[in-house]
XYZ file of C-alpha atoms in Angstrom:
498
model
C 80.304 120.127 113.048
C 80.438 119.500 109.315
C 79.148 116.083 108.176
C 81.932 116.284 106.017
C 84.498 116.107 108.959
C 85.743 112.408 109.498
C 87.692 113.172 112.575
C 90.858 113.805 110.186
C 93.330 116.913 111.222
C 96.327 117.638 108.889
C 98.981 120.276 109.358
C 98.628 123.060 106.863
C 101.276 124.464 105.093
C 99.512 127.612 104.236
C 98.493 128.432 107.358
C 101.241 126.880 109.527
C 98.499 124.798 111.952
C 96.817 121.830 112.282
C 93.436 122.009 111.187
C 90.331 119.890 111.134
C 90.194 118.393 107.483
C 86.518 119.104 105.660
C 86.506 118.576 102.191
C 84.762 120.358 99.767
C 82.665 117.547 98.801
C 82.494 114.778 100.934
C 81.392 112.710 97.669
C 84.506 113.557 95.928
C 87.476 114.283 98.124
C 90.229 115.421 95.561
C 93.897 115.291 96.174
C 97.192 116.283 93.857
C 100.613 115.182 94.182
C 103.659 116.289 92.328
C 105.133 113.288 90.569
C 108.154 112.494 89.122
C 110.283 114.107 86.102
C 111.194 110.941 84.559
C 114.872 111.605 83.319
C 116.461 108.486 85.478
C 115.460 106.138 88.423
C 113.629 107.441 91.222
C 115.951 107.902 94.064
C 114.885 106.820 97.402
C 114.235 110.488 98.088
C 111.641 110.620 95.703
C 110.308 107.477 97.377
C 108.898 109.554 100.712
C 106.271 111.630 99.044
C 105.104 108.649 97.114
C 104.915 106.373 100.325
C 103.183 109.256 102.375
C 100.439 110.528 100.218
C 99.714 106.757 99.259
C 99.016 106.362 103.119
C 96.678 109.064 103.085
C 95.105 108.189 99.713
C 94.275 105.022 101.862
C 93.123 106.769 105.232
C 90.838 108.909 102.797
C 89.626 105.777 100.986
C 88.845 104.321 104.342
C 86.953 107.349 105.960
C 84.917 108.666 102.827
C 84.849 105.454 100.510
C 87.111 104.338 97.756
C 84.686 105.613 95.184
C 84.546 108.892 96.683
C 88.224 110.007 96.490
C 90.108 111.202 93.463
C 94.050 111.530 93.935
C 95.997 112.828 90.986
C 99.686 112.265 90.492
C 101.232 113.905 87.373
C 104.092 112.598 85.330
C 106.408 115.379 84.368
C 107.651 114.143 80.766
C 109.105 117.758 79.362
C 112.278 119.077 80.915
C 115.497 120.195 79.872
C 117.086 117.054 81.564
C 115.088 114.840 79.646
C 116.418 116.450 76.467
C 119.694 116.161 77.451
C 119.519 112.559 78.856
C 117.826 112.163 75.288
C 120.586 113.539 73.203
C 123.176 111.718 75.388
C 121.389 108.678 74.825
C 120.236 108.633 71.098
C 122.566 111.439 70.050
C 123.956 108.691 66.888
C 120.547 107.708 65.840
C 119.265 111.416 65.866
C 122.322 112.523 63.760
C 121.882 109.433 61.347
C 117.955 110.669 60.820
C 116.951 107.332 62.226
C 115.035 109.030 65.205
C 113.576 112.524 65.836
C 114.706 114.347 69.061
C 110.903 113.620 70.281
C 111.027 109.944 69.614
C 114.290 109.649 71.649
C 112.688 111.737 74.426
C 109.630 109.331 74.155
C 112.017 106.343 74.480
C 113.894 107.958 77.686
C 110.277 108.936 79.320
C 108.688 105.732 78.689
C 111.479 103.650 79.837
C 111.966 105.396 83.171
C 107.980 105.756 83.781
C 107.879 102.250 83.124
C 111.056 101.712 85.945
C 109.094 104.109 88.228
C 105.721 102.478 88.131
C 107.486 99.105 88.755
C 109.445 100.533 91.927
C 106.009 102.243 93.718
C 104.224 98.891 92.881
C 107.258 96.954 94.848
C 106.379 99.538 97.453
C 103.011 98.813 98.444
C 101.390 101.949 96.521
C 98.207 102.206 95.094
C 97.498 103.280 91.551
C 96.682 107.095 91.683
C 93.045 107.725 90.051
C 94.565 109.731 87.195
C 98.184 110.146 86.294
C 98.581 112.578 83.373
C 101.690 113.368 81.389
C 102.598 117.060 80.959
C 103.187 116.172 77.022
C 99.302 115.633 76.879
C 98.321 118.816 78.167
C 100.415 121.517 76.364
C 98.255 122.431 73.712
C 94.477 122.824 73.636
C 92.452 119.161 73.931
C 89.899 117.396 71.904
C 88.180 117.020 75.272
C 88.273 120.667 76.511
C 90.271 119.643 79.664
C 92.464 122.620 80.585
C 95.800 122.867 78.943
C 99.010 125.009 79.120
C 98.605 127.050 76.381
C 95.128 128.123 77.173
C 96.055 128.718 80.941
C 98.896 131.051 79.791
C 96.256 133.008 77.556
C 93.951 133.654 80.585
C 97.101 135.058 82.489
C 98.168 137.475 79.691
C 94.651 138.372 78.638
C 94.236 139.063 82.819
C 97.064 141.193 82.868
C 99.330 138.542 84.702
C 101.960 137.675 82.131
C 104.143 139.635 79.670
C 106.298 138.767 76.726
C 110.173 139.319 76.821
C 113.007 137.625 74.491
C 111.191 134.685 73.320
C 109.450 133.971 76.464
C 106.299 134.447 78.018
C 106.482 135.249 81.974
C 104.411 135.640 84.963
C 104.498 139.049 86.423
C 104.591 138.676 90.282
C 103.903 141.985 91.068
C 100.331 141.514 89.613
C 99.599 139.335 92.533
C 99.742 141.408 95.622
C 99.707 138.265 97.949
C 102.413 136.314 96.010
C 104.384 134.558 98.254
C 101.463 133.541 101.153
C 102.742 129.979 101.008
C 106.600 130.451 101.620
C 105.924 133.655 103.955
C 108.161 135.038 101.347
C 107.795 139.101 100.843
C 107.700 139.917 96.954
C 109.958 142.894 97.939
C 112.482 140.540 100.338
C 113.457 138.242 97.596
C 116.745 138.551 95.979
C 117.700 137.389 92.541
C 119.793 133.836 92.299
C 118.138 132.030 95.683
C 115.927 130.122 93.863
C 115.349 132.735 91.568
C 116.736 133.190 88.153
C 118.692 136.267 87.298
C 117.117 137.760 83.499
C 117.755 141.654 82.839
C 114.287 141.104 80.431
C 112.305 140.411 83.904
C 110.196 143.362 85.192
C 111.404 141.904 88.716
C 113.548 139.028 89.487
C 111.454 136.918 91.162
C 109.491 137.036 88.057
C 109.289 133.032 86.110
C 108.985 131.574 83.074
C 105.360 130.349 81.741
C 106.457 129.517 77.966
C 110.164 129.660 76.382
C 111.332 129.529 73.080
C 112.944 126.262 71.548
C 116.136 126.544 69.321
C 116.155 124.123 66.402
C 118.022 121.373 68.581
C 115.436 121.404 71.240
C 111.606 119.754 71.444
C 108.904 122.407 70.750
C 105.302 122.857 70.802
C 103.772 125.875 67.828
C 102.360 128.195 70.587
C 99.916 130.558 69.440
C 98.725 133.597 71.779
C 97.348 136.992 71.269
C 99.079 140.051 73.269
C 97.581 142.970 72.898
C 95.454 142.264 69.920
C 98.306 140.674 67.974
C 98.248 137.307 67.408
C 102.090 135.582 67.624
C 103.538 132.146 67.514
C 106.397 131.000 69.899
C 107.703 127.572 69.052
C 108.426 126.817 72.520
C 107.767 124.699 75.644
C 106.170 125.190 78.879
C 108.028 126.158 82.209
C 108.224 123.842 85.030
C 105.180 125.358 87.028
C 102.437 125.261 84.369
C 101.764 121.955 83.956
C 100.659 121.411 87.821
C 98.139 124.429 87.207
C 96.894 122.877 84.131
C 96.408 119.216 85.222
C 95.121 119.604 88.739
C 92.204 122.012 86.758
C 91.825 119.321 84.346
C 91.034 116.401 86.689
C 90.231 118.204 89.893
C 88.888 121.705 89.145
C 89.761 125.336 89.777
C 89.709 124.441 93.516
C 90.387 121.509 95.603
C 90.959 119.962 99.098
C 94.534 118.636 99.039
C 97.722 119.556 97.326
C 101.349 117.492 98.227
C 105.140 117.366 97.784
C 108.095 117.354 99.179
C 109.226 120.461 101.281
C 111.696 121.672 99.013
C 108.898 122.253 96.382
C 107.144 125.054 98.521
C 109.367 127.572 96.973
C 109.357 127.929 94.357
C 107.169 125.649 92.580
C 104.134 125.339 94.819
C 104.261 128.972 95.192
C 104.379 129.691 91.629
C 101.484 127.049 90.734
C 99.284 128.971 93.520
C 99.993 132.134 91.554
C 99.430 130.990 88.321
C 96.143 129.065 89.115
C 94.391 131.844 91.570
C 95.187 134.385 88.717
C 93.971 132.258 85.872
C 90.823 131.262 87.951
C 90.219 134.607 89.795
C 89.924 131.944 92.937
C 90.784 132.607 96.623
C 92.824 129.732 97.315
C 94.335 126.704 94.627
C 94.111 124.145 97.165
C 92.197 124.098 100.932
C 95.233 122.124 102.488
C 98.814 122.314 101.488
C 100.468 119.276 102.915
C 104.409 118.506 102.898
C 107.053 115.548 103.932
C 110.160 116.693 105.584
C 113.687 115.946 103.961
C 115.638 112.457 103.803
C 119.220 112.067 104.499
C 121.088 108.803 104.017
C 123.503 107.492 106.914
C 123.381 110.854 108.364
C 124.513 112.989 105.063
C 122.654 114.578 102.560
C 121.960 112.489 99.655
C 124.574 113.049 96.841
C 126.757 111.113 94.264
C 129.633 112.999 95.369
C 128.755 111.478 98.850
C 128.828 108.302 97.897
C 125.704 107.434 99.399
C 123.160 108.225 96.358
C 121.094 105.072 95.941
C 117.808 104.401 93.702
C 114.924 102.580 94.612
C 115.510 99.975 91.779
C 118.963 99.483 93.671
C 117.511 98.724 96.898
C 115.329 96.114 95.846
C 117.086 94.701 93.359
C 120.797 95.017 94.133
C 123.616 94.692 97.087
C 124.792 98.292 97.095
C 123.077 99.642 99.966
C 123.790 97.192 103.215
C 125.502 94.696 100.972
C 122.263 93.220 99.897
C 118.506 93.626 98.525
C 115.488 94.561 100.725
C 111.785 93.899 100.305
C 109.863 96.803 99.520
C 107.642 96.498 102.982
C 110.869 96.863 104.514
C 111.621 100.091 102.701
C 107.936 101.070 103.321
C 108.081 100.830 107.185
C 111.471 102.458 107.548
C 110.030 105.054 105.861
C 106.901 105.244 108.263
C 108.851 104.714 111.583
C 109.535 108.571 111.164
C 106.611 111.238 111.348
C 106.112 112.430 107.874
C 106.903 115.898 108.508
C 110.115 115.126 110.222
C 113.749 114.857 108.835
C 114.643 111.215 107.819
C 117.838 109.458 108.214
C 117.634 106.715 105.641
C 120.000 104.006 106.892
C 121.060 100.103 106.848
C 120.189 100.257 110.693
C 116.624 101.113 109.915
C 116.421 98.873 107.346
C 117.178 95.997 109.624
C 114.974 97.504 112.684
C 111.898 97.646 109.972
C 112.630 93.933 108.572
C 112.797 92.654 112.483
C 109.637 94.400 113.222
C 107.645 92.849 109.964
C 109.216 89.445 110.839
C 107.498 89.211 114.182
C 104.287 90.547 112.934
C 103.796 88.168 110.024
C 104.483 85.429 112.534
C 101.761 86.618 114.630
C 99.052 87.119 111.784
C 100.012 83.686 110.115
C 97.473 83.212 107.189
C 94.466 84.901 108.713
C 92.385 87.379 106.105
C 91.008 90.606 107.626
C 88.198 93.463 106.181
C 88.459 96.896 106.632
C 86.044 96.701 109.710
C 88.865 94.948 111.575
C 90.995 97.950 111.930
C 92.322 98.936 115.552
C 90.269 101.689 116.485
C 93.762 103.205 118.297
C 95.709 102.985 115.047
C 93.163 104.638 113.251
C 92.981 107.547 115.709
C 96.653 107.946 115.546
C 96.641 108.237 111.402
C 93.755 111.001 111.906
C 95.985 113.207 113.723
C 98.091 114.643 110.974
C 99.316 110.942 109.760
C 100.835 110.142 112.870
C 102.386 106.838 111.506
C 105.056 106.670 114.671
C 101.470 106.414 116.668
C 99.735 103.702 114.356
C 102.751 101.682 114.472
C 103.067 101.632 118.452
C 99.397 100.585 117.873
C 100.234 97.527 115.810
C 103.228 96.484 118.274
C 100.393 96.462 121.380
C 98.657 94.095 119.044
C 101.234 91.883 118.339
C 101.812 91.674 122.282
C 97.933 90.802 122.344
C 98.310 87.753 119.572
C 100.601 86.196 122.336
C 96.933 85.341 124.262
C 96.209 83.179 120.773
C 92.963 85.466 119.876
C 92.275 85.061 116.228
C 90.154 88.543 116.036
C 93.477 90.492 117.332
C 95.496 88.629 114.695
C 92.858 90.047 112.185
C 93.144 93.506 113.649
C 96.430 93.499 113.315
C 96.315 92.380 110.147
C 93.823 94.897 108.589
C 95.320 97.914 110.449
C 98.621 96.959 108.935
C 97.247 97.004 105.238
C 95.780 100.160 105.852
C 99.344 101.348 106.256
C 100.260 99.285 102.940
C 101.835 96.674 104.440
C 101.083 92.950 105.907
C 100.095 92.824 102.352
C 101.092 88.577 102.339
C 100.503 85.820 104.786
C 103.316 84.737 107.202
C 104.436 81.864 104.451
C 104.315 84.378 101.359
C 106.615 86.793 103.441
C 109.183 84.136 104.486
C 108.962 82.520 101.058
C 109.630 85.486 99.742
C 112.848 86.281 101.557
C 114.030 82.928 101.165
C 113.690 82.759 97.274
C 115.255 86.542 97.396
C 118.180 85.053 99.065
C 118.718 82.142 96.947
C 118.086 79.565 99.219
C 116.251 76.462 98.721
C 113.078 76.105 100.921
C 112.542 72.137 99.905
C 116.221 71.482 101.144
C 115.821 73.448 104.507
C 112.620 71.381 105.205
C 114.233 68.148 104.554
C 117.319 69.245 106.831
C 115.096 70.790 109.509
C 113.027 66.689 109.470
C 116.366 65.434 109.747
C 117.139 67.508 112.810
C 114.110 66.717 114.585
C 114.275 63.307 113.618
C 117.758 63.452 115.548
C 115.759 65.120 118.556
C 113.496 62.412 119.058
C 116.659 59.913 118.935
C 118.357 62.396 121.578
C 121.222 62.763 118.978
C 121.542 66.154 120.247
C 125.180 66.873 118.897
C 123.617 66.033 115.160
C 120.814 68.014 115.626
C 122.950 70.891 116.531
C 125.329 70.444 113.543
C 122.361 70.965 111.379
C 121.020 74.247 112.972
C 124.715 75.498 112.618
C 124.950 74.419 109.213
C 121.650 76.207 108.303
C 122.709 79.062 110.338
C 125.915 79.628 108.264
C 123.553 79.575 105.151
C 121.187 82.717 107.273
C 118.439 80.748 107.810
C 117.191 80.614 111.607
C 115.050 77.849 113.464
C 112.704 78.695 116.081
C 111.371 75.540 117.711
C 107.593 75.426 118.978
C 105.384 73.466 120.464
C 102.088 72.355 117.938
C 98.938 73.515 120.021
C 97.049 70.623 119.088
C 99.510 67.523 119.711
C 101.852 69.192 121.662
C 104.618 67.950 119.331
C 107.950 70.145 118.920
C 107.730 72.088 115.317
C 110.173 73.966 113.741
C 109.871 77.424 111.619
C 112.251 79.155 109.786
C 113.376 82.270 108.387
C 116.148 83.929 106.358
C 118.439 86.361 108.418
C 120.996 88.098 106.433
């Protein structure tokens, strides 16, 4: 058994089986995940791969050491949807000459990228090692990192690309095993099913590497040599080429893991593989391909027409979903309660369940601090089994039950194990104080009423004590009485229940 194998097994979409994870270099484990297209606020479906691969990032760091893992997640900031948003939001300023189209596009992408970062931070996600923007890798770079134009030129030189009607297209027939990831045979692919229909293509499945821009569209001066003749096409890259360029720029021609949602298998990931393998002459682009399952909301496909479309920002800061806002940890745990490859039904009921679980876990850990060495072996084994987060959560429930015995070591294990999942990042007091602040209740006023209630209980004025309990319950505050373990006196904890 290779020393690089640390017990992790993952399901590889490329081979359709679960395999031992053995990195190319245990001193530099490399992972690439497709990031957001920053034309609007990220929706809850976008959150799933971010959370799933953050858990994998945390696990790899635990197994191989934080300094030995490189995680790259790109930002797509060149896209026709972004262009349309820029014209919609800044069309007047562009017409008046106060902004160029490129400047307007930058305003859109910087705003939405900043919001995305705030959202995923609230979900408890670590920053990736690198987060390149597509626009910074279009033309040849001074640092020599792989860029899109140079990669396209290599594909032309190797006979895998051709020019037609102002576009440079990838010739899928030039790659004998095109379709290996999605298991689609080239001869079976029909135009129209996620394949653009264009008469100038050699094959229906050929896809755009570079497309000409009109005067009203953003563009770069792409210089290419085709059959010994230099040509310049003012244009912009196709969707797929950016990930081939940026993954090679940071991770090399072959790396360990490529991740994303199931919807990206075809055509995006299939076409990434075609570009990268044909440009570099390599047998694979990544050794392991991992994909998270689809998400629906309240039992239906999420869509604005269904009335169930919701963004991460709305869940965190508005009352749109379930009549209230939700802590980021609640959203995160709700995602992890379903195995990453299974379909996920995102619902108010699931969020309420996740919040109840977290409340119990926080009451169990109190204010203990923990280290990585405190992680539960049962929980770790579950995660090593293809990120079995449902098994990991079951292990946390077992630890929660054990804390009733008063063992501080068990509390530390619960805390450390939760942190590996990206939850239990706070202390009990911090968790419940944050919930109180979110619910706009006054902690000092509540403590004052609790003190008055305890005084009534000591005086045996139980009617007055019950009246205070009912009063606070009406504000969404639940009281929990307990005995002080040292003095035996009655004490009262509280939490906000919405």
